[in-house]
PDB file of C-alpha atoms in Angstrom:
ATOM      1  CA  UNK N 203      90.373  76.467 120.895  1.00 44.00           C
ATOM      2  CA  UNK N 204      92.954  73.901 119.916  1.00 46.00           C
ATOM      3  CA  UNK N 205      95.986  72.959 121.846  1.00 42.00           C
ATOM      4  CA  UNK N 206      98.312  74.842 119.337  1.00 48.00           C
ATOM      5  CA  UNK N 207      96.068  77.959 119.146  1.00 47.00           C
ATOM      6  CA  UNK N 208      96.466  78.267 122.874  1.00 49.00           C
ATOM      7  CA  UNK N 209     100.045  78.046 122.557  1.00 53.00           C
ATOM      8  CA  UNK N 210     100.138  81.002 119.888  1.00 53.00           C
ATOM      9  CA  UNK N 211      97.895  82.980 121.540  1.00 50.00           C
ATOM     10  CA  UNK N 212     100.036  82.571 124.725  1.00 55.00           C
ATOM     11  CA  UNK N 213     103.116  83.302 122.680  1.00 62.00           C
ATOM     12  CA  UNK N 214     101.885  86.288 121.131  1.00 58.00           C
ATOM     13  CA  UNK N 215     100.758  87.836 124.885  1.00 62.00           C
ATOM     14  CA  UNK N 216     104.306  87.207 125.521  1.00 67.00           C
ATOM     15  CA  UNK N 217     105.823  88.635 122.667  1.00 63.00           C
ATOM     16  CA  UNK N 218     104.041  91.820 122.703  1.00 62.00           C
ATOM     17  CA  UNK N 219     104.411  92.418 126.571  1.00 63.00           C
ATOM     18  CA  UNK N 220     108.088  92.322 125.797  1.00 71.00           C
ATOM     19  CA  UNK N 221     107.696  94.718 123.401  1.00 75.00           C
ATOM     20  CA  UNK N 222     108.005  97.901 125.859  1.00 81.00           C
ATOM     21  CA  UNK N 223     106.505 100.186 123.301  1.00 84.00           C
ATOM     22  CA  UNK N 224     103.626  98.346 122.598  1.00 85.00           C
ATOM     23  CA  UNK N 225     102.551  97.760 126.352  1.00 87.00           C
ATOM     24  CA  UNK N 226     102.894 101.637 126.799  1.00 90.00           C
ATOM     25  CA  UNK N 227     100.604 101.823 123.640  1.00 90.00           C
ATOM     26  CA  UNK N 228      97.795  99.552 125.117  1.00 90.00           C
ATOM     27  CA  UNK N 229      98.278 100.975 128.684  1.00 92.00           C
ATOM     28  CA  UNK N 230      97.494 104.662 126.771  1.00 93.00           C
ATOM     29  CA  UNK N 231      94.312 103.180 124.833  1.00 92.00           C
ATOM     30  CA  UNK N 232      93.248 101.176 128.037  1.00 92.00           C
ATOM     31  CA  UNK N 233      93.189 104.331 130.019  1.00 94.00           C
ATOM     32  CA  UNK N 234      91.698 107.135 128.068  1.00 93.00           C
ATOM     33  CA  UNK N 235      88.636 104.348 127.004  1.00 92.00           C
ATOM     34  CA  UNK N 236      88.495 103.847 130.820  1.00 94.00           C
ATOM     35  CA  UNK N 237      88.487 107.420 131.812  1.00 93.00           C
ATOM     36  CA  UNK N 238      86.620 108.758 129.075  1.00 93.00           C
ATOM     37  CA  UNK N 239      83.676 106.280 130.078  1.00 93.00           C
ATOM     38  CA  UNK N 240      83.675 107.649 133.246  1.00 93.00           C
ATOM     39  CA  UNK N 241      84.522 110.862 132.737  1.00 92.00           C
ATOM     40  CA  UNK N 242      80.581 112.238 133.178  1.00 91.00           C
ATOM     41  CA  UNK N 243      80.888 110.857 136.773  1.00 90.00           C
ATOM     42  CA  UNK N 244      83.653 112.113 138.097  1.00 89.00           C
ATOM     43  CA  UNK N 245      84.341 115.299 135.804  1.00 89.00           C
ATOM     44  CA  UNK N 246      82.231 118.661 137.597  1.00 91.00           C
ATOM     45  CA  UNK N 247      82.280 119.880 134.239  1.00 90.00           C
ATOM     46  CA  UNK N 248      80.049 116.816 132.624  1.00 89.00           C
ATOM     47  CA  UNK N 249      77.404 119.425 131.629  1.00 90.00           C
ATOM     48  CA  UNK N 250      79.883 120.932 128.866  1.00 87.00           C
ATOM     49  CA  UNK N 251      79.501 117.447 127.200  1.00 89.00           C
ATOM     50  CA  UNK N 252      75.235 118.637 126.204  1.00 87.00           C
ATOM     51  CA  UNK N 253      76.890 122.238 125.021  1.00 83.00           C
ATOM     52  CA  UNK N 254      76.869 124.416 128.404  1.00 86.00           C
ATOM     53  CA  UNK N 255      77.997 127.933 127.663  1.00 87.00           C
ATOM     54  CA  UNK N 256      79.824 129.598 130.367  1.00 88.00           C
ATOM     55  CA  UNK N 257      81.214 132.680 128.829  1.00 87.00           C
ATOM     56  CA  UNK N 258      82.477 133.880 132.248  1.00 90.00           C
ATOM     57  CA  UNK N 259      85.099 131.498 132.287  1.00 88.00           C
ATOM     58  CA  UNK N 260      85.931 131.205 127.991  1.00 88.00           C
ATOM     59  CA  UNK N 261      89.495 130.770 127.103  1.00 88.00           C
ATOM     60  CA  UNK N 262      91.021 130.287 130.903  1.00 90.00           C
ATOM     61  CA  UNK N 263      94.320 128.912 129.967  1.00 91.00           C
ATOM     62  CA  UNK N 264      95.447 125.635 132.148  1.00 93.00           C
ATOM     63  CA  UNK N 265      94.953 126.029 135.627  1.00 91.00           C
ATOM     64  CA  UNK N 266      94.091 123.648 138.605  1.00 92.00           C
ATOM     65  CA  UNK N 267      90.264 124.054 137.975  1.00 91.00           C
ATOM     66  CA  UNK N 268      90.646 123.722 134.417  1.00 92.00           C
ATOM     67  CA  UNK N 269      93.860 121.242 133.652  1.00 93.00           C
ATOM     68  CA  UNK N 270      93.417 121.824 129.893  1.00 94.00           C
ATOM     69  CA  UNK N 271      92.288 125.072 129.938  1.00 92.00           C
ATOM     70  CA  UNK N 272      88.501 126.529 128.412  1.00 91.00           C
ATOM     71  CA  UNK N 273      87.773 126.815 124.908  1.00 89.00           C
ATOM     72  CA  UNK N 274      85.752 129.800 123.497  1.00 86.00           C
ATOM     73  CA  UNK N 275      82.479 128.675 124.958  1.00 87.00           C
ATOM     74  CA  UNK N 276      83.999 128.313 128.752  1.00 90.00           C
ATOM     75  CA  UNK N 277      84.014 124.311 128.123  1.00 92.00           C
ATOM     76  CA  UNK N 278      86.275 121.912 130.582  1.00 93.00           C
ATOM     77  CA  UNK N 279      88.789 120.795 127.826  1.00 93.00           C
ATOM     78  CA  UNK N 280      89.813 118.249 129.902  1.00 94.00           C
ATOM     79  CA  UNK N 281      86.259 116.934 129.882  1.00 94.00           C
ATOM     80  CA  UNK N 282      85.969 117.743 126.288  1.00 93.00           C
ATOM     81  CA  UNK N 283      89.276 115.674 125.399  1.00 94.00           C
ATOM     82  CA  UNK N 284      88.901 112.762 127.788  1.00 94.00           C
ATOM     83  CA  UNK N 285      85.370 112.268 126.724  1.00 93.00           C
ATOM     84  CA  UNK N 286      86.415 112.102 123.097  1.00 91.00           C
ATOM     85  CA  UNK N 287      88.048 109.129 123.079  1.00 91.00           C
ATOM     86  CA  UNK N 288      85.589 107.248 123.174  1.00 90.00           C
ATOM     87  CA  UNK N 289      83.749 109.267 119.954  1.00 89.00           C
ATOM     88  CA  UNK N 290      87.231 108.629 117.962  1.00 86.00           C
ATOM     89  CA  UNK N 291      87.237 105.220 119.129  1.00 88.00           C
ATOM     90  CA  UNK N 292      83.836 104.135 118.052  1.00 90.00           C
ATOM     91  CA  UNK N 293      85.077 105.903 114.750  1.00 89.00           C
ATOM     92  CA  UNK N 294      88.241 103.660 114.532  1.00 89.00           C
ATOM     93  CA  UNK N 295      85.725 100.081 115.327  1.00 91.00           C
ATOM     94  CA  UNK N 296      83.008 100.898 113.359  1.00 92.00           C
ATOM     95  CA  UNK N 297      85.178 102.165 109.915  1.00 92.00           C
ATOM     96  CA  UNK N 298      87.620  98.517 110.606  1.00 93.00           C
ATOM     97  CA  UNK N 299      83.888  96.634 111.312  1.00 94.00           C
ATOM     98  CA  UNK N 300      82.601  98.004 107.988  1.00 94.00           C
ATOM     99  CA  UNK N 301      85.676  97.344 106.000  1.00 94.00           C
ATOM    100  CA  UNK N 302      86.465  94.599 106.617  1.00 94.00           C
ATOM    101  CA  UNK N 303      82.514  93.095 106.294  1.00 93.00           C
ATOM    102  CA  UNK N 304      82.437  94.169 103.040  1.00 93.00           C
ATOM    103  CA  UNK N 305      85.863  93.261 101.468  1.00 93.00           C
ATOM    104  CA  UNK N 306      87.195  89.704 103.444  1.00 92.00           C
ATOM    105  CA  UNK N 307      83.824  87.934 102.270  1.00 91.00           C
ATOM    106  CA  UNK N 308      84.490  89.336  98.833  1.00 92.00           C
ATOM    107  CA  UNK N 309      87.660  88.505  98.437  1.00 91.00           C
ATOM    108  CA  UNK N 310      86.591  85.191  99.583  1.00 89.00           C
ATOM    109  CA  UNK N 311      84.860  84.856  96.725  1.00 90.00           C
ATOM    110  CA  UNK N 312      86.619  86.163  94.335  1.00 89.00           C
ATOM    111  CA  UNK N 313      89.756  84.059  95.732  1.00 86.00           C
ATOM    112  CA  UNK N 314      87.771  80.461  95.207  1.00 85.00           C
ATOM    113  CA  UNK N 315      85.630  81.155  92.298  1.00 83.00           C
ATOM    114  CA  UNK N 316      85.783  80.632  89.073  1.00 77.00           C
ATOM    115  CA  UNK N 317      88.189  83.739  86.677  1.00 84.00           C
ATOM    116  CA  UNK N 318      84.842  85.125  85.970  1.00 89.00           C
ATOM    117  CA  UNK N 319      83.370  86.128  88.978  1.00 89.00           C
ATOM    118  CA  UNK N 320      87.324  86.754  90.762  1.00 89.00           C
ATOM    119  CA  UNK N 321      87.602  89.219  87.312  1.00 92.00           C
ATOM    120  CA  UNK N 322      83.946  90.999  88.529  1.00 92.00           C
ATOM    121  CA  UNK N 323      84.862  91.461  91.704  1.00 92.00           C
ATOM    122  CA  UNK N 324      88.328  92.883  91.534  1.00 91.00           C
ATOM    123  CA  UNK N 325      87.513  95.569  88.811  1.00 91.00           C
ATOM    124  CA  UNK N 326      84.545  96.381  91.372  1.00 91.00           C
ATOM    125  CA  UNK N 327      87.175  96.922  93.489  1.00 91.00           C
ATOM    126  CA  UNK N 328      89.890  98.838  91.233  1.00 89.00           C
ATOM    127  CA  UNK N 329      86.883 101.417  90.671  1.00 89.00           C
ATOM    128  CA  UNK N 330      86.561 101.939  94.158  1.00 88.00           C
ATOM    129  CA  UNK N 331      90.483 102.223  93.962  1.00 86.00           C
ATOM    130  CA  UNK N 332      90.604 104.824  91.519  1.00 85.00           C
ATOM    131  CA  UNK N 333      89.506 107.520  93.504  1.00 83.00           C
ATOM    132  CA  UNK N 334      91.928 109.190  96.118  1.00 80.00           C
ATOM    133  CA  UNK N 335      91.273 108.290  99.982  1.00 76.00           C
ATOM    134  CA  UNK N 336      89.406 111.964 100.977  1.00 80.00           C
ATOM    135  CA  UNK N 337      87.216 112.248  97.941  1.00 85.00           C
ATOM    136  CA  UNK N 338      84.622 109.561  98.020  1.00 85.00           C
ATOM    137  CA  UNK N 339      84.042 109.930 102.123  1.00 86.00           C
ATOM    138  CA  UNK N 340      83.786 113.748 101.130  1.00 87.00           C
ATOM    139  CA  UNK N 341      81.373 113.171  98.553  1.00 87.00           C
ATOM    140  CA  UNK N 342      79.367 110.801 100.407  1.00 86.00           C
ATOM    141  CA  UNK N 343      79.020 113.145 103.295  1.00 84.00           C
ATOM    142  CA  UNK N 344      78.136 116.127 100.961  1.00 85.00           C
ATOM    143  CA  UNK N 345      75.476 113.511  99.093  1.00 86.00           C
ATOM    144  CA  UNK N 346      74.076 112.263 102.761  1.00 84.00           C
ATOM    145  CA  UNK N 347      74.699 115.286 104.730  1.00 80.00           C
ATOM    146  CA  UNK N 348      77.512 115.866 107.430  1.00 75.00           C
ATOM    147  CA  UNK N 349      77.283 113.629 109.842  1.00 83.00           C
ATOM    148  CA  UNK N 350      80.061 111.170 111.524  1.00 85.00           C
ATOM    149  CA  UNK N 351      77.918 107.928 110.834  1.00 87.00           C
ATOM    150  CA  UNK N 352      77.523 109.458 106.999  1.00 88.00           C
ATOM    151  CA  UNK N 353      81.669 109.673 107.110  1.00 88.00           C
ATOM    152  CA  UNK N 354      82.502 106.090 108.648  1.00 89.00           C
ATOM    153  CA  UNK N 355      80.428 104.548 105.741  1.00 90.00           C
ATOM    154  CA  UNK N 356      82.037 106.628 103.177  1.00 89.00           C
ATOM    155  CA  UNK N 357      85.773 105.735 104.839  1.00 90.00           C
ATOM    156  CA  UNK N 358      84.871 102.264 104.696  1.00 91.00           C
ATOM    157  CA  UNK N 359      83.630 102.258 101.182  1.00 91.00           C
ATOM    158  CA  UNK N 360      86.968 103.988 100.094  1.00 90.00           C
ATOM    159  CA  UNK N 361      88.677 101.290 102.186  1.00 91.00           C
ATOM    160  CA  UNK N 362      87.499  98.230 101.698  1.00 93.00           C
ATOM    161  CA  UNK N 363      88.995  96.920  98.612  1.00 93.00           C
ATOM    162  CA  UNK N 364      92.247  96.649 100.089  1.00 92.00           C
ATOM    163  CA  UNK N 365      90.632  94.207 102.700  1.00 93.00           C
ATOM    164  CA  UNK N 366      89.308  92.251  99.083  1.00 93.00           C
ATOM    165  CA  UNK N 367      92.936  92.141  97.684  1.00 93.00           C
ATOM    166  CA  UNK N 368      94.386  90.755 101.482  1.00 92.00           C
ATOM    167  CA  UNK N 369      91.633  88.147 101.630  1.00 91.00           C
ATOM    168  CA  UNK N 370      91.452  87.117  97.874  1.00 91.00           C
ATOM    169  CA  UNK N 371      95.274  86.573  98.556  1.00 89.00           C
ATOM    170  CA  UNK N 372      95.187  84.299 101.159  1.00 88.00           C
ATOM    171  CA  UNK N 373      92.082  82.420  99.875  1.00 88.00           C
ATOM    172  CA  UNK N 374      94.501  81.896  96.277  1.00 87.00           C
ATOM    173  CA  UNK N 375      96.939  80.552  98.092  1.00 86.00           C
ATOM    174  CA  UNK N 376      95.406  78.349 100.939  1.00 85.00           C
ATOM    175  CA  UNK N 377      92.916  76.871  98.096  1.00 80.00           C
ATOM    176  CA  UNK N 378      95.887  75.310  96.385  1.00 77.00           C
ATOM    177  CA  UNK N 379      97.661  73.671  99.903  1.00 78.00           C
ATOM    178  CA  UNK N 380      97.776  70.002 100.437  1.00 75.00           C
ATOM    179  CA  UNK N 381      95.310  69.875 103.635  1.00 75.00           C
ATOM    180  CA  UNK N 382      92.293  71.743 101.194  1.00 77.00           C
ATOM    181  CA  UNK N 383      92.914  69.340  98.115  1.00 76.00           C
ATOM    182  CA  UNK N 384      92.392  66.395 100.662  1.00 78.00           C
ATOM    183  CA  UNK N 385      89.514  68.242 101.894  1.00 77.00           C
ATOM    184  CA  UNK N 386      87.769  68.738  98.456  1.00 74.00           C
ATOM    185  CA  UNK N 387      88.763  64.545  97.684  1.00 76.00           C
ATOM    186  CA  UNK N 388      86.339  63.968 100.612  1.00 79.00           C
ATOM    187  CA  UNK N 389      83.486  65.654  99.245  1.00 74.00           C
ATOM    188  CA  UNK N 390      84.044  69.037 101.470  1.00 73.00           C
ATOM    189  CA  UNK N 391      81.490  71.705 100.741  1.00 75.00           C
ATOM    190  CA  UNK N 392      82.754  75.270  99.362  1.00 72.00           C
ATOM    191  CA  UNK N 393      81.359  76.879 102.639  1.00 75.00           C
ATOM    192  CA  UNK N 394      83.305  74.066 104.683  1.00 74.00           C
ATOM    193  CA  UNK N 395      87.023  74.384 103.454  1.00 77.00           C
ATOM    194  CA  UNK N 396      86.245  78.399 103.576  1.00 78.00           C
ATOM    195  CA  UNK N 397      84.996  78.171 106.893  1.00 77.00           C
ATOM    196  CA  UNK N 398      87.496  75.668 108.682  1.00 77.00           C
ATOM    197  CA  UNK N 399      90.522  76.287 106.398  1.00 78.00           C
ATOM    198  CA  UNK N 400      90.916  78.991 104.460  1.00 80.00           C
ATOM    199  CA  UNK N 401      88.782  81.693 107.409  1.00 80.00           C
ATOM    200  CA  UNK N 402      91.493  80.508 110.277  1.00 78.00           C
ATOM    201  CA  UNK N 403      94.631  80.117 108.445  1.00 78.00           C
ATOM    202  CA  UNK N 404      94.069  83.828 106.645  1.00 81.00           C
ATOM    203  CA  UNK N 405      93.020  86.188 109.173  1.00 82.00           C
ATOM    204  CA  UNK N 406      96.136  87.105 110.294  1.00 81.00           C
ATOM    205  CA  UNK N 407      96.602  89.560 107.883  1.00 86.00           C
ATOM    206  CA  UNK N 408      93.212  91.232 108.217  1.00 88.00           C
ATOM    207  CA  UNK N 409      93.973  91.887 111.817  1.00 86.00           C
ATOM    208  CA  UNK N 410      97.148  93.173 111.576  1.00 85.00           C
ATOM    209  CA  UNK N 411      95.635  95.529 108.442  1.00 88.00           C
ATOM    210  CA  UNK N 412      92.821  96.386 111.149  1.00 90.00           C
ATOM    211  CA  UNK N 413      94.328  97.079 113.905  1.00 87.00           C
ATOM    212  CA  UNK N 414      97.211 100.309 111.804  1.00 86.00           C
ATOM    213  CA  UNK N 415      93.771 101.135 109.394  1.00 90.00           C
ATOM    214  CA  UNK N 416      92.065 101.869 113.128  1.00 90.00           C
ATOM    215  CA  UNK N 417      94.999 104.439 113.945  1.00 88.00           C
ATOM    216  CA  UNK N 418      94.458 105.874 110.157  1.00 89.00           C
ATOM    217  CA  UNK N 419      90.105 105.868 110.362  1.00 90.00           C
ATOM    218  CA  UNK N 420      90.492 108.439 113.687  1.00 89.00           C
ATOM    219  CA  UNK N 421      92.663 110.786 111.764  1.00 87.00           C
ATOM    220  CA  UNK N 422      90.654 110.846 108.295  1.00 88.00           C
ATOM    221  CA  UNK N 423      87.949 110.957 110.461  1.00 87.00           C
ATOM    222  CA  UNK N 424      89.368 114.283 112.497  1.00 86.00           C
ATOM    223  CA  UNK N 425      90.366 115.473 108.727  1.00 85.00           C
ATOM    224  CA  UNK N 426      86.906 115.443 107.593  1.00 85.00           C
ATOM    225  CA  UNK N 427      85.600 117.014 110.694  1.00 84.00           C
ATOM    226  CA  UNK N 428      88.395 119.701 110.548  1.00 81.00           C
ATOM    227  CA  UNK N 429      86.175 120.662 107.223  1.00 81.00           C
ATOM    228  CA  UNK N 430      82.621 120.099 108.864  1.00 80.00           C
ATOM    229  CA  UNK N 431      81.550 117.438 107.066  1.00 83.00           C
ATOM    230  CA  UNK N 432      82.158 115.095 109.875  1.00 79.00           C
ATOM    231  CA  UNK N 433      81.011 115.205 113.709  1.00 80.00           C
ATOM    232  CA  UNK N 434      78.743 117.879 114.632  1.00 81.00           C
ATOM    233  CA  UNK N 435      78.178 120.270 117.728  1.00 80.00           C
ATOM    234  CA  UNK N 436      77.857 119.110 120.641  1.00 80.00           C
ATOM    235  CA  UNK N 437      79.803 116.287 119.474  1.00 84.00           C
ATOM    236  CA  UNK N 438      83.480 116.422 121.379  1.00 88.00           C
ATOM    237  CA  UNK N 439      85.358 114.472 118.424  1.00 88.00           C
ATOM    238  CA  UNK N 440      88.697 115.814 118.341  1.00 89.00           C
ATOM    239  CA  UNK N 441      89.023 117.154 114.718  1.00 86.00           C
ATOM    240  CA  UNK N 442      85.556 119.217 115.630  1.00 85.00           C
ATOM    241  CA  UNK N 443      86.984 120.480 118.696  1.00 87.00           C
ATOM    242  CA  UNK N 444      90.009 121.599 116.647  1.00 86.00           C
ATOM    243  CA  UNK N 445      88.048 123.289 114.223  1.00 83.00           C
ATOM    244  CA  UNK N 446      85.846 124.932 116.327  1.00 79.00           C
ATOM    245  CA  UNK N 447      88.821 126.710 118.093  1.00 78.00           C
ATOM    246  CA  UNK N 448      90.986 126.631 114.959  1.00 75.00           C
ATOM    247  CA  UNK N 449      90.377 131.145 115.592  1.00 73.00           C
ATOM    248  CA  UNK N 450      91.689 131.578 118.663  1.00 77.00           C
ATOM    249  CA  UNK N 451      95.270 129.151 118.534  1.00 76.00           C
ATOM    250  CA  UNK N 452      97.169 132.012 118.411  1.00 77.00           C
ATOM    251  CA  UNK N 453      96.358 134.056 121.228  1.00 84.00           C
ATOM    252  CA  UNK N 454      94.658 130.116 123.169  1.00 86.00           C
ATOM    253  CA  UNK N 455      97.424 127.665 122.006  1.00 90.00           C
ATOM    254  CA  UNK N 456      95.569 124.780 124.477  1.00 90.00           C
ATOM    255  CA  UNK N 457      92.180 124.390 122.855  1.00 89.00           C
ATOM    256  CA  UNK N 458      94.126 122.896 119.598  1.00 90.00           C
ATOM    257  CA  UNK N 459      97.476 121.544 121.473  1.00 91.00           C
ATOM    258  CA  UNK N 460      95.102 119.098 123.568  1.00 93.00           C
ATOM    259  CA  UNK N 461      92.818 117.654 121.100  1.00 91.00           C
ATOM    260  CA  UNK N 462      95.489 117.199 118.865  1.00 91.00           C
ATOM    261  CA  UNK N 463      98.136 116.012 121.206  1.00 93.00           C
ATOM    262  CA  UNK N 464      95.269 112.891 121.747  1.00 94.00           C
ATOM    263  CA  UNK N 465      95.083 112.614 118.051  1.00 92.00           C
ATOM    264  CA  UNK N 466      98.572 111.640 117.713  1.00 92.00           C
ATOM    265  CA  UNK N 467      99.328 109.330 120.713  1.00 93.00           C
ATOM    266  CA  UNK N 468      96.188 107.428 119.806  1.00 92.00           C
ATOM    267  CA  UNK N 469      97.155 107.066 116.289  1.00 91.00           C
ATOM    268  CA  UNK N 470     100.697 106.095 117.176  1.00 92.00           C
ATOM    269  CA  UNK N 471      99.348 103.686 119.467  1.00 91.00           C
ATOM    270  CA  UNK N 472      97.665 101.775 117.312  1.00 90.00           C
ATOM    271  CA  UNK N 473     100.707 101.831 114.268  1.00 89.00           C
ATOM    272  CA  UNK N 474     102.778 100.627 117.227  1.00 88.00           C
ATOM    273  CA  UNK N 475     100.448  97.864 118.064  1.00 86.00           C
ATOM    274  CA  UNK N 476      99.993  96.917 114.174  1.00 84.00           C
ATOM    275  CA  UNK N 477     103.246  96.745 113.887  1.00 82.00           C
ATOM    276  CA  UNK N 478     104.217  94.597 116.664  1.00 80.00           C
ATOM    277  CA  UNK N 479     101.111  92.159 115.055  1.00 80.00           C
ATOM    278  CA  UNK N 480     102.937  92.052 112.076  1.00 77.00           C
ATOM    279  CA  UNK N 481     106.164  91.345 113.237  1.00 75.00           C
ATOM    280  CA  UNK N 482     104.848  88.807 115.656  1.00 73.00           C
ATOM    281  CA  UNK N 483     103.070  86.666 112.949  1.00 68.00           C
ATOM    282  CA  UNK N 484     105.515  87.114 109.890  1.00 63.00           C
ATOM    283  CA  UNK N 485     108.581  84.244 110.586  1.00 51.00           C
ATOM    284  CA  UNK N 486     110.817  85.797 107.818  1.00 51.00           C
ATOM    285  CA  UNK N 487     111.469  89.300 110.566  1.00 48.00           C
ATOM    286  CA  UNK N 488     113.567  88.102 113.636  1.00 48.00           C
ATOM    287  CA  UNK N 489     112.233  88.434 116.360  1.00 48.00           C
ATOM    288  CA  UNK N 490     114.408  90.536 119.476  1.00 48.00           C
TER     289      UNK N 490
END
């Protein structure tokens, strides 16, 4: 790392630890991923996570045995909730991760190549475009079968061309800068300016896409699951845990409140944190 990439990285730290809102936000994400990877050691309840039934104890509202309450089944929600974080989080990595795989290295491409192959690629891209952000995860789930692994690919499909506009962007506009024409003058390979100018100098934008698409993957992902096409018993995702007490929120108000309660903080947190990103690495907004 070079002296001046230090000094950003240092900067940013700064910047966003000023930012009240946005050390709240990765204080919440720090400690649910902490607690819900440790929650089937300390929780008495862990064997509700492998689909216990204790209909003894089903729909207990909150209590000091039961903080969240029971669902139907006699479940810990606490457990339940706590636990998935980390399902909703792997959901929020793996969607970015697939994204942004298949659309930066395209828009790569299409960015530095010829009008051709930059004309092949972005119509590949408007097709994918074309169809509203629910349908094609839907239909790939219906065509693979309900699973959550079926409905991250199928996000990331519908996602990323937007990831292929960002980097085909930067790549058009970095190819034509002063440093990468003295670059090609020296006989610099293709792979060589992409690698050690265009790669660092337009990544910015991908992260700061990543990090607000992350908030968005967890709630498509709880949408989808809401309709059964996404996580599946035992699973304790928290659009399946809504759905699966979706019955009794009338007369059990805390086997939906929870779940989605953990829906919305997470995705706020990571808006909040995407936004601060932006903020921190666009000069034109002032900075407070």
């Amino acid at each position: 790392m070079t002296l001046e990439q230090e000094c950003k990285v240092k900067n940013l730290w700064t910047y966003v630890f000023h930012k009240r809102t946005t050390t709240v936000s990765i204080l919440f994400l720090t400690i649910i991923v902490f607690l819900a990877v440790l929650i089937p050691h300390l929780s008495p309840y862990s064997d509700d996570l492998n689909g216990a039934v204790h209909l003894e104890i089903n729909n207990q509202s909150p209590s000091f045995s039961h903080i969240f309450g029971t669902d139907s089944a006699g479940r810990d929600m606490f457990t339940l909730t706590i636990r998935g974080a980390l399902v909703s989080l792997r959901v929020a990595i793996g969607v970015v991760l697939m994204s942004v795989i298949l659309g930066v290295p395209l828009g790569y491409v299409a960015g530095i190549s010829g009008k051709k192959v930059d004309e092949i690629i972005m119509r590949i891209s408007d097709a994918f475009l074309a169809f509203p952000p629910f349908v094609l995860p839907i239909v790939i789930a219906i065509a693979l079968g309900g699973s959550l692994n079926n409905v991250m690919f199928g996000i990331a499909i519908s996602w990323f061309p937007w990831y292929v506009r960002i980097a085909r962007a930067q790549a058009i506009m970095i190819r034509s800068s002063d440093y990468v024409l003295i670059s090609k003058s020296m006989g610099a390979s293709t792979f060589h300016i992409v690698k050690k100018h265009i790669l660092p100098n337009s990544i910015s934008p991908v992260i700061v896409q990543a990090s607000i698409d992350a908030g968005y993957a967890i709630l498509t992902v709880a949408g989808l699951s809401f309709i059964g096409l996404g996580a599946q018993p035992p699973s304790p995702e928290w659009g399946l845990l809504i759905t699966a007490s979706r019955a009794q929120f009338l007369y059990h108000w805390w086997v939906v409140v929870f779940p989605g309660l953990f829906i919305l903080f997470t995705v706020l947190s990571f808006n909040v944190i995407g936004d601060d990103l932006r903020n921190f690495l666009n000069p034109k907004i002032e900075r407070n």
